[in-house]
CSV table of C-alpha atoms and ligand atoms in Angstrom, one decimal:
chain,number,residue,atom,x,y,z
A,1,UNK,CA,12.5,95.2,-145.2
A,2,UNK,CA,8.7,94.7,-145.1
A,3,UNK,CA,8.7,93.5,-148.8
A,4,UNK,CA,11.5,91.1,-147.7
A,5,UNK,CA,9.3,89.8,-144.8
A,6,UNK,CA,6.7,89.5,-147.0
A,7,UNK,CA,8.8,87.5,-149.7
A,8,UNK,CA,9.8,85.1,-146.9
A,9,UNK,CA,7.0,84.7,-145.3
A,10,UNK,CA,5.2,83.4,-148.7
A,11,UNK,CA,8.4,80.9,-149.5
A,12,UNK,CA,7.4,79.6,-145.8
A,13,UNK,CA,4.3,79.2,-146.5
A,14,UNK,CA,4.6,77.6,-150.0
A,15,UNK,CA,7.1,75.1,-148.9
A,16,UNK,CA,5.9,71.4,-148.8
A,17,UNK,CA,9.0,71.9,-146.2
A,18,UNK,CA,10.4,75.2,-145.7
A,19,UNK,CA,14.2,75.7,-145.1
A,20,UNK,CA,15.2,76.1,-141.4
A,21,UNK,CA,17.5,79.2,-141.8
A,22,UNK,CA,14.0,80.3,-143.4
A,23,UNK,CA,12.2,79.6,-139.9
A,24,UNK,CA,15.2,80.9,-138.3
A,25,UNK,CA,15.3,83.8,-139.1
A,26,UNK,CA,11.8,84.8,-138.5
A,27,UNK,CA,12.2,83.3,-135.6
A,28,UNK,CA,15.3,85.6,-134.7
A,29,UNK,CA,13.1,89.1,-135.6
A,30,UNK,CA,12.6,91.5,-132.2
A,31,UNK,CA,11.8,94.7,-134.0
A,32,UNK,CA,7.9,95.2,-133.7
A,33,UNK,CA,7.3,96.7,-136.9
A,34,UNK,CA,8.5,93.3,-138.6
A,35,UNK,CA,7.1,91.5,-136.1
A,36,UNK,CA,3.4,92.8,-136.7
A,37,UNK,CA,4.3,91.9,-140.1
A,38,UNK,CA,4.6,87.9,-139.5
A,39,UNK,CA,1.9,88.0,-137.2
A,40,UNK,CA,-0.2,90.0,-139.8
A,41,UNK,CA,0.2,87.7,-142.3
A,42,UNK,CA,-0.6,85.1,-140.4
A,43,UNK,CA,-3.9,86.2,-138.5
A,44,UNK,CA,-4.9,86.7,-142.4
A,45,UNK,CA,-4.2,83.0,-143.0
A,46,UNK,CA,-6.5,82.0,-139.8
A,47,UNK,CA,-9.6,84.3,-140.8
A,48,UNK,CA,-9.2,82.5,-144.4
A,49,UNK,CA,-8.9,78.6,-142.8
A,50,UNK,CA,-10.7,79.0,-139.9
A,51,UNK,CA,-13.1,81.6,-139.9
A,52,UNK,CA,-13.9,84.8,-137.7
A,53,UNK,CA,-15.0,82.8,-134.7
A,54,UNK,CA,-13.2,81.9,-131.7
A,55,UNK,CA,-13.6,78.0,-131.3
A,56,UNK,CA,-14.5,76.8,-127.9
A,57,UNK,CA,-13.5,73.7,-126.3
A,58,UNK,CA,-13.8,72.7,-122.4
A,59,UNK,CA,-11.3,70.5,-120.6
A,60,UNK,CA,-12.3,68.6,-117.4
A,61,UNK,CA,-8.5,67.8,-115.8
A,62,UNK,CA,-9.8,64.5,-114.0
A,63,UNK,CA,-6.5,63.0,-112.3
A,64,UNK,CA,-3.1,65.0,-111.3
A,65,UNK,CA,-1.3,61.3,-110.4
A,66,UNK,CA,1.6,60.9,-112.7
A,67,UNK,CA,4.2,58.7,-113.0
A,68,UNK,CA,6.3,60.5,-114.9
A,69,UNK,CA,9.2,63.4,-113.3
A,70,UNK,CA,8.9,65.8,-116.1
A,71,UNK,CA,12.0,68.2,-114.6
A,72,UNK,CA,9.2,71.4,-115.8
A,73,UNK,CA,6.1,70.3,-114.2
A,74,UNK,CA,4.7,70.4,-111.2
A,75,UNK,CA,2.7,67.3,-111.0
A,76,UNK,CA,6.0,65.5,-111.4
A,77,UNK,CA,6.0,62.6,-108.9
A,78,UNK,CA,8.9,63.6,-107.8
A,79,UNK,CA,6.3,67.1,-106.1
A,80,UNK,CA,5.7,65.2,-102.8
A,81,UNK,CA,3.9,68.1,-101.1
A,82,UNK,CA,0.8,68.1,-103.9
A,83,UNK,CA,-2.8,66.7,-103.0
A,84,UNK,CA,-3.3,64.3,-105.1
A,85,UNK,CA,-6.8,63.6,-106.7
A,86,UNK,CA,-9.1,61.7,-109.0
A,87,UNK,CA,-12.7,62.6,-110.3
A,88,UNK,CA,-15.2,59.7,-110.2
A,89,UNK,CA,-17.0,58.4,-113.2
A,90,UNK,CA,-19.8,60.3,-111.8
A,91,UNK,CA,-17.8,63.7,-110.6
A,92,UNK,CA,-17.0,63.8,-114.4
A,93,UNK,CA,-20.5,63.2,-116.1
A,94,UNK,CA,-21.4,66.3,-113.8
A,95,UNK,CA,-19.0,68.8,-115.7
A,96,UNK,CA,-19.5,67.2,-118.9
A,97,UNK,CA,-23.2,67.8,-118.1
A,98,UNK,CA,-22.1,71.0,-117.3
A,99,UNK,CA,-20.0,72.3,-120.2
A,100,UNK,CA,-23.0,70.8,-122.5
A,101,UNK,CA,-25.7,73.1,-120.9
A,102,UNK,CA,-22.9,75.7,-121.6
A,103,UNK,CA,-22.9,75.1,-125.0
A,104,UNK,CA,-19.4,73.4,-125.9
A,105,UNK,CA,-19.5,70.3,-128.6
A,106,UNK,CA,-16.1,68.8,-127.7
A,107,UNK,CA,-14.4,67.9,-124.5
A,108,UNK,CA,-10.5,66.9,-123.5
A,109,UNK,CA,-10.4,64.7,-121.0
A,110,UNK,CA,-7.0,65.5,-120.0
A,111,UNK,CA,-4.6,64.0,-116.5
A,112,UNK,CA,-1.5,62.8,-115.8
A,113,UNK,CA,0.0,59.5,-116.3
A,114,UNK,CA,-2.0,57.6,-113.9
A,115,UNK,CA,-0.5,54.3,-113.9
A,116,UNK,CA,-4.4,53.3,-112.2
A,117,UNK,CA,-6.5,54.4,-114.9
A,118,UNK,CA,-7.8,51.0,-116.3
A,119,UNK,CA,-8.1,51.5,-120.0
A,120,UNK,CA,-11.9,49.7,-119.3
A,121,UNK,CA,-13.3,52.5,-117.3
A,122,UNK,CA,-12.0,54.9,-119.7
A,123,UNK,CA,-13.6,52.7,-122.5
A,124,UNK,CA,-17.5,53.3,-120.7
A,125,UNK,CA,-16.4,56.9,-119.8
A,126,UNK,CA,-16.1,57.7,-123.8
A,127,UNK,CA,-18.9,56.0,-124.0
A,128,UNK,CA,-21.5,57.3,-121.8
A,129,UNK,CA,-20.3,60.7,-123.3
A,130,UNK,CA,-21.0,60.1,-126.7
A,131,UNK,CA,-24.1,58.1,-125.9
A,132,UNK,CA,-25.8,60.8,-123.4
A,133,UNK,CA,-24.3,64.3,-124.7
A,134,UNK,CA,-22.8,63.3,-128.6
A,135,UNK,CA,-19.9,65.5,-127.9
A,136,UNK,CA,-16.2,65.0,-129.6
A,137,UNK,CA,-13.9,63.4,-127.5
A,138,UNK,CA,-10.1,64.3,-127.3
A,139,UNK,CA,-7.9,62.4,-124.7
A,140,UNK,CA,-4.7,64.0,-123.2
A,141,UNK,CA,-3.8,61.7,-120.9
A,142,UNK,CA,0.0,60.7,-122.1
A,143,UNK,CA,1.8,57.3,-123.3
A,144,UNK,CA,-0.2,54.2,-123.6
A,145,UNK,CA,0.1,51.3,-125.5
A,146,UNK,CA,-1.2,50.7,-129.1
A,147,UNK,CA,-3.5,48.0,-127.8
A,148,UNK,CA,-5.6,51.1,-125.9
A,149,UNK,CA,-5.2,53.7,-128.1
A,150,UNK,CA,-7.1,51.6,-130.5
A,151,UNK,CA,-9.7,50.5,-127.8
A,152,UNK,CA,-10.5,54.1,-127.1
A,153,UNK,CA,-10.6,54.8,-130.6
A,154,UNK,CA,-13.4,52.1,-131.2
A,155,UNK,CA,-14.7,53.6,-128.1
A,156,UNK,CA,-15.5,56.3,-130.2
A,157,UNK,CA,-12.8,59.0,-129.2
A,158,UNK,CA,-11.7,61.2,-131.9
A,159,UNK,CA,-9.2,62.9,-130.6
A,160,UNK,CA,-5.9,62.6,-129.0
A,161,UNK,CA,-3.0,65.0,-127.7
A,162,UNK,CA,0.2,63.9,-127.2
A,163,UNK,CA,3.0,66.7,-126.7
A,164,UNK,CA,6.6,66.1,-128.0
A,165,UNK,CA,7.5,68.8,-125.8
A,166,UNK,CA,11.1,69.0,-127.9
A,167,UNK,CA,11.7,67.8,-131.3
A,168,UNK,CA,15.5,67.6,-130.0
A,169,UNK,CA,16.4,64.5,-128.8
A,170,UNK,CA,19.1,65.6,-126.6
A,171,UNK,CA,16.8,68.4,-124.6
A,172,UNK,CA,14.1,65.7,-124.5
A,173,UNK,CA,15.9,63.4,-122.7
A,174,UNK,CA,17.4,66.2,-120.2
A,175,UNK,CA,13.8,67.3,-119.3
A,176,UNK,CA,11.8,64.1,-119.3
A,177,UNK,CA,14.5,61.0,-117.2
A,178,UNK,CA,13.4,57.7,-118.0
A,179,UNK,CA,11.4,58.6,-121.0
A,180,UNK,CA,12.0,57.6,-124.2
A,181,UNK,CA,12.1,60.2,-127.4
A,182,UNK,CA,11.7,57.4,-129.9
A,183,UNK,CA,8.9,56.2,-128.0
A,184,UNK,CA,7.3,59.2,-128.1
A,185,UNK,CA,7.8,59.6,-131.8
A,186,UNK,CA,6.3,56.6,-132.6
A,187,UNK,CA,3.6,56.6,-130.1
A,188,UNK,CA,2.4,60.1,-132.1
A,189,UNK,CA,3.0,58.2,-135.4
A,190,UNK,CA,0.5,55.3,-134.2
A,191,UNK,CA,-2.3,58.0,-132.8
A,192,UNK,CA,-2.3,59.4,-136.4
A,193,UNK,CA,-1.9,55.8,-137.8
A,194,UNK,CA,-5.6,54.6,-135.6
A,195,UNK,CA,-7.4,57.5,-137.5
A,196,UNK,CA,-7.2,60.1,-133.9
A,197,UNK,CA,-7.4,63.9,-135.2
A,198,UNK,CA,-3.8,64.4,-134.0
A,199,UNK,CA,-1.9,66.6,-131.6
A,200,UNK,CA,0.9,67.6,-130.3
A,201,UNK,CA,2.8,70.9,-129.3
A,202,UNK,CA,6.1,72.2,-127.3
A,203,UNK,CA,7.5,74.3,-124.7
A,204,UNK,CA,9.4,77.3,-125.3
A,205,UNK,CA,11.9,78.8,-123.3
A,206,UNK,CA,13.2,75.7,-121.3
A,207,UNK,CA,17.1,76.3,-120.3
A,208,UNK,CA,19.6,75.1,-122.9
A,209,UNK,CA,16.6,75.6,-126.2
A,210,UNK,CA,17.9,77.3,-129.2
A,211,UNK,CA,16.2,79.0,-132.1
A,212,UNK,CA,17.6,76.3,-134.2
A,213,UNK,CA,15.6,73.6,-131.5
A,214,UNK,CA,12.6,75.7,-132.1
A,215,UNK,CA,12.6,75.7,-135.7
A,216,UNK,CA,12.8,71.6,-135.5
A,217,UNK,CA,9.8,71.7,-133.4
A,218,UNK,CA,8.0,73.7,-136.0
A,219,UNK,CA,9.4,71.0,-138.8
A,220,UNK,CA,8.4,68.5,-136.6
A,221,UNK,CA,4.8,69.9,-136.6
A,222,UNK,CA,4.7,70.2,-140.0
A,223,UNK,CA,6.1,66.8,-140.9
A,224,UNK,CA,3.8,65.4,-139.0
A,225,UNK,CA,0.9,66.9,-140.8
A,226,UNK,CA,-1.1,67.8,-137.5
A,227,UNK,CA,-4.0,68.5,-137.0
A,228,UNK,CA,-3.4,70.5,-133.4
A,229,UNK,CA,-0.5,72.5,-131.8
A,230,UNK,CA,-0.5,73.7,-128.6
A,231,UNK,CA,2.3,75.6,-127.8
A,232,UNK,CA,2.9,76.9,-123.6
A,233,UNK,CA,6.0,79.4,-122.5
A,234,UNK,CA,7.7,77.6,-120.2
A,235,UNK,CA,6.3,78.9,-116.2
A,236,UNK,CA,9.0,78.0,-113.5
A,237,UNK,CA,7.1,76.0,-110.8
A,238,UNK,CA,8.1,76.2,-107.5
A,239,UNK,CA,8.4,72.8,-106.8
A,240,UNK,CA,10.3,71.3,-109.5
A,241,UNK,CA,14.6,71.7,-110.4
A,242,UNK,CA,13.3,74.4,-112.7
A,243,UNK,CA,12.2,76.3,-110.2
A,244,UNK,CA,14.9,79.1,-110.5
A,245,UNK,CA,14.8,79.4,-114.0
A,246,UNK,CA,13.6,82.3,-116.3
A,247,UNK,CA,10.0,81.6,-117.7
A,248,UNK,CA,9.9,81.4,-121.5
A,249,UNK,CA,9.1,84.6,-123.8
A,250,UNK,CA,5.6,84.8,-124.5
A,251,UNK,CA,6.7,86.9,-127.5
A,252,UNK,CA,8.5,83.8,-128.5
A,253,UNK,CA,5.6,82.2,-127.9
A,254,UNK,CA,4.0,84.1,-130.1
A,255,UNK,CA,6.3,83.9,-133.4
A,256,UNK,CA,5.9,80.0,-133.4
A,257,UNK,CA,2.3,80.8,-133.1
A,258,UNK,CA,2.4,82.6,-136.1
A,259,UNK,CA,4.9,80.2,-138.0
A,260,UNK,CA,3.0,77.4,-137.1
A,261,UNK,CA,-0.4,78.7,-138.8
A,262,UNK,CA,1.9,79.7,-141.8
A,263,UNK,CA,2.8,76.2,-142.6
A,264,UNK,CA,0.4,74.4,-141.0
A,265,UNK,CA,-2.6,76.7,-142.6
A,266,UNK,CA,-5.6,74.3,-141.6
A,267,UNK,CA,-4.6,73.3,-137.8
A,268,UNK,CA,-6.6,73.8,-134.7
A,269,UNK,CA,-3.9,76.6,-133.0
A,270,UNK,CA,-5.3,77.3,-129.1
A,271,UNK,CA,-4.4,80.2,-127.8
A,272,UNK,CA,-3.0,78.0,-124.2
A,273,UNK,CA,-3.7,78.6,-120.8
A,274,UNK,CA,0.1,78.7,-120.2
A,275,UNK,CA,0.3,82.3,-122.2
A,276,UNK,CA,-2.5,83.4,-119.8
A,277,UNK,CA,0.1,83.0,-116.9
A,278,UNK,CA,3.5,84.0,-118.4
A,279,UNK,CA,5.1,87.3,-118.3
A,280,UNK,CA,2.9,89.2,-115.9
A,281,UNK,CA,0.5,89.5,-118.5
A,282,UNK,CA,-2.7,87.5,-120.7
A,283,UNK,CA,-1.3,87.1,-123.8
A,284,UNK,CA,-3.9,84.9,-125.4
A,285,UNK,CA,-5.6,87.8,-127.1
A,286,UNK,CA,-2.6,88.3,-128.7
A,287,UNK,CA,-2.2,84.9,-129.8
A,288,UNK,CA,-5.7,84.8,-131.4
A,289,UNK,CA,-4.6,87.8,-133.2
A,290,UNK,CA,-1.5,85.8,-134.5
A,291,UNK,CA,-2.6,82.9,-136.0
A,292,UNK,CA,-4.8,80.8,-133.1
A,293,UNK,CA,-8.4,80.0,-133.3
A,294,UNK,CA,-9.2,77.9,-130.2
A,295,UNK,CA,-9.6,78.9,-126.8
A,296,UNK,CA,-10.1,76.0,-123.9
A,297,UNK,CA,-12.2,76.5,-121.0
A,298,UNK,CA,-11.7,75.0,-118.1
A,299,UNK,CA,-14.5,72.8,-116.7
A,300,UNK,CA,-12.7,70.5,-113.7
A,301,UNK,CA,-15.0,70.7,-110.6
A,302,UNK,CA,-14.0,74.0,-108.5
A,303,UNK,CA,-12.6,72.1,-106.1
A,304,UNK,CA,-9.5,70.5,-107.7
A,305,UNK,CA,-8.6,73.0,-109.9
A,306,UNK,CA,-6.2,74.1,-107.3
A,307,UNK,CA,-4.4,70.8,-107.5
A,308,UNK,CA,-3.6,70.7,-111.3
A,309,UNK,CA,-0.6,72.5,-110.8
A,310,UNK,CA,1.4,72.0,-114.0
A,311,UNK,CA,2.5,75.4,-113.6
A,312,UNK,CA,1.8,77.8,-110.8
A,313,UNK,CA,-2.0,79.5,-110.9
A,314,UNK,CA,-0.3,82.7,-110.5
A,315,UNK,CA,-3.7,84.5,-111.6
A,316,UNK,CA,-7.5,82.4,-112.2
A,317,UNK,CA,-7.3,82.3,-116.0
A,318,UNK,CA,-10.8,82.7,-116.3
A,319,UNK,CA,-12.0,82.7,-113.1
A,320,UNK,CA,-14.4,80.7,-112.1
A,321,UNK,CA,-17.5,79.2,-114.1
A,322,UNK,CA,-20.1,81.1,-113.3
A,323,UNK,CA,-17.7,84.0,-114.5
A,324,UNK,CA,-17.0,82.4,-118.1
A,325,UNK,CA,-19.5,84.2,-119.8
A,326,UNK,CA,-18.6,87.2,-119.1
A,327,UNK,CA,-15.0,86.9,-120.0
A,328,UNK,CA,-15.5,85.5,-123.3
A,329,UNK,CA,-17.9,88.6,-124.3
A,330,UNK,CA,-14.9,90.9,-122.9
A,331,UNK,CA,-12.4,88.4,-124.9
A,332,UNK,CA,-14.4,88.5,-128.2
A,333,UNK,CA,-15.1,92.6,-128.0
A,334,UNK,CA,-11.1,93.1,-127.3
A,335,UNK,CA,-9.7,90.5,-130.7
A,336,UNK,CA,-12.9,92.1,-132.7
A,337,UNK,CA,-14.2,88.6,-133.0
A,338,UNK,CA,-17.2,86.2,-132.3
A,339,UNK,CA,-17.5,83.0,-130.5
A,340,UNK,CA,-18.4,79.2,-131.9
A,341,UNK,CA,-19.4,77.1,-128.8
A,342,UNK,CA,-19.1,74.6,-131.6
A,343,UNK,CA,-17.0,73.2,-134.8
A,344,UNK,CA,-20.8,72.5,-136.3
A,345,UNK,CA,-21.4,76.4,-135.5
A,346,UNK,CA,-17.7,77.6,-137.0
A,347,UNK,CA,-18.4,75.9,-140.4
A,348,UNK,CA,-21.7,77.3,-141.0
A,349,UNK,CA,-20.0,81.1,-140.0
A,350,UNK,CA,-17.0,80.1,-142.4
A,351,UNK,CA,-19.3,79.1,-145.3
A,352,UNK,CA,-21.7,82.1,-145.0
B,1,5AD,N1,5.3,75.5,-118.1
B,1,5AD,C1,4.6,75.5,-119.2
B,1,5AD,N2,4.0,74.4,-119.7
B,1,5AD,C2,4.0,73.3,-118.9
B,1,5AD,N3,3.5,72.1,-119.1
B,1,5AD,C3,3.7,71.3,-118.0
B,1,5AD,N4,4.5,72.1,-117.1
B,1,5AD,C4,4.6,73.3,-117.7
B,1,5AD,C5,5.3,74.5,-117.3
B,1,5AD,N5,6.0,74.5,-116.1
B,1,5AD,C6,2.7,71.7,-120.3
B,1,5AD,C7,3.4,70.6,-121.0
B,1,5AD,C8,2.4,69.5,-121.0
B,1,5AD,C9,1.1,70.3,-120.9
B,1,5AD,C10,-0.1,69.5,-120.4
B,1,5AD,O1,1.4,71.3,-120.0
B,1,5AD,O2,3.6,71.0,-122.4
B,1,5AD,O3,2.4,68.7,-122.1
């Protein structure tokens, strides 16, 4: 059995595409012994790409409007009840300021589709950041047109995430009504096409996903050659249709985790918020101990955090700010690893 794992596990990883029953049927393993096997191998695979270091990176959540009725999320427009806010120009130099005294070299500016963000402002927000605090930029903030990817490009971001959620056409359309899968294909297609450091990412356990789903999403990311996967456990909101669903398996979670570093060997793998909140307990230690190397921070002002409610905040994931430091030296101690605040930092560590 384990030298079977092992035999599979290298055909996966030597694939230029590996077969889907392959994917499948690692995907489809529950015993533990077999399953510290895959994720073994692929924590060995992230200490050889990526180094020892956990890589930082803050995010500064600056608008929860959205335009968009996502049937998982609880910023859907269709979630009446929520507050809604935005962070001024000046609210958000604060925590970039902020995370920059902390130490962190890139930032995600990430929101919901806010049909009134003018692509302009956003244009002299990259700006100013690069200008005052040199720090990579990575935008999250959904599907725009070509015309403004590109002007936020030459505004100097770097980076861009856009999630396909579900490589499967027929699940992406039941989760995401009036959104278009093609659309969203090509839209990541262009991102990589204007140069952006690319990437994407799923949600696992959503009613009516198969394995078979999954291992798409996986051949998607590889396909796609990108450069970042997030991956989240699906977390029934309150407020949204899915609200009496079963969350996703953060074990599952975990296996596409592992799968992903295993094809994907040089991709920035966070271990996500979303697998801080799932099953009762944090399983982003675990994740870092399966193939992921980033960990996000979360720098929106105090204030709002309460309102970015894509999931429920069952527990603070890392508490508050002032707390951070302290969490990351309990994080670090419990994977056995160290910290880079930055990528500058985690290439020095790698080459040493
Ligand atoms: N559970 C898990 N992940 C979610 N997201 C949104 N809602 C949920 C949820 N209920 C994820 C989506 C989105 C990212 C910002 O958050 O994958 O792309």
């Amino acid at each position: 059995m384990a030298h079977k794992i092992k035999c599979l596990l290298d055909k996966i990883s030597e694939a230029a595409l590996p077969a889907r029953e392959d994917i499948e049927y690692i995907l489809s393993l529950e015993d533990s012994l077999s399953l510290q096997r895959v994720f073994a191998y692929a924590d060995i695979l992230r200490a050889e790409t990526k180094g020892e270091a956990i890589l930082l990176r803050a995010i500064i959540e600056f608008s929860n409007v959205c335009r968009n009725r996502c049937a998982y999320c609880g910023i859907s427009k269709n979630n009446r009840g929520l507050l809604r806010y935005r962070l001024s120009r000046d609210e958000i130099m604060e925590s970039v300021s902020r995370l920059h005294a902390f130490g962190i070299g890139t930032v995600i500016l990430q929101s919901g589709e806010d049909p009134c963000l003018e692509s302009a402002w956003l244009v002299s927000v990259i700006e100013e950041i690069k200008s005052r605090f040199g720090l990579i930029v990575t935008l999250s903030v959904g599907e725009r047109s070509f015309e403004e990817y590109a002007l936020w490009r030459n505004a100097g971001a770097d980076r861009y995430l856009l999630k396909i959620e579900t490589a499967n056409e027929a699940l992406y359309r039941s989760l995401h009504p009036e959104m278009s899968f093609a659309r969203r294909m090509r839209l990541i297609s262009e991102l990589k096409s204007l140069g952006y450091e690319t990437g994407s990412g799923n949600i696992v356990g959503v009613a009516g996903q198969t394995i078979e789903m999954i291992a798409e999403d996986i051949l998607f990311f590889k396909k796609m050659h990108l450069e970042m996967v997030g991956i989240n456990p699906f977390i029934p909101h309150p407020d949204t249709p899915l609200a009496h669903h079963k969350a996703g398996s953060s074990l599952m979670a975990l296996k596409i985790i592992a799968l992903t570093r295993i094809l994907l060997k040089d991709a920035n793998i966070p271990a996500t918020t979303a697998l801080a909140h799932s099953n009762g307990s944090d399983a982003r230690k675990d994740a870092l101990m399966a193939g992921a190397n980033v960990l996000m921070l979360n720098f929106t002002p105090e204030k709002y955090k309460a309102y970015y409610t894509l999931y429920p905040h069952l527990i603070r994931e890392s508490g508050p700010i002032t707390g951070y430091k302290d969490f990351l030296t309990e994080l670090a101690a419990t994977c056995g690893r160290s910290i880079a605040y930055t990528e500058k930092a985690l290439r020095e560590q790698v080459c040493a």
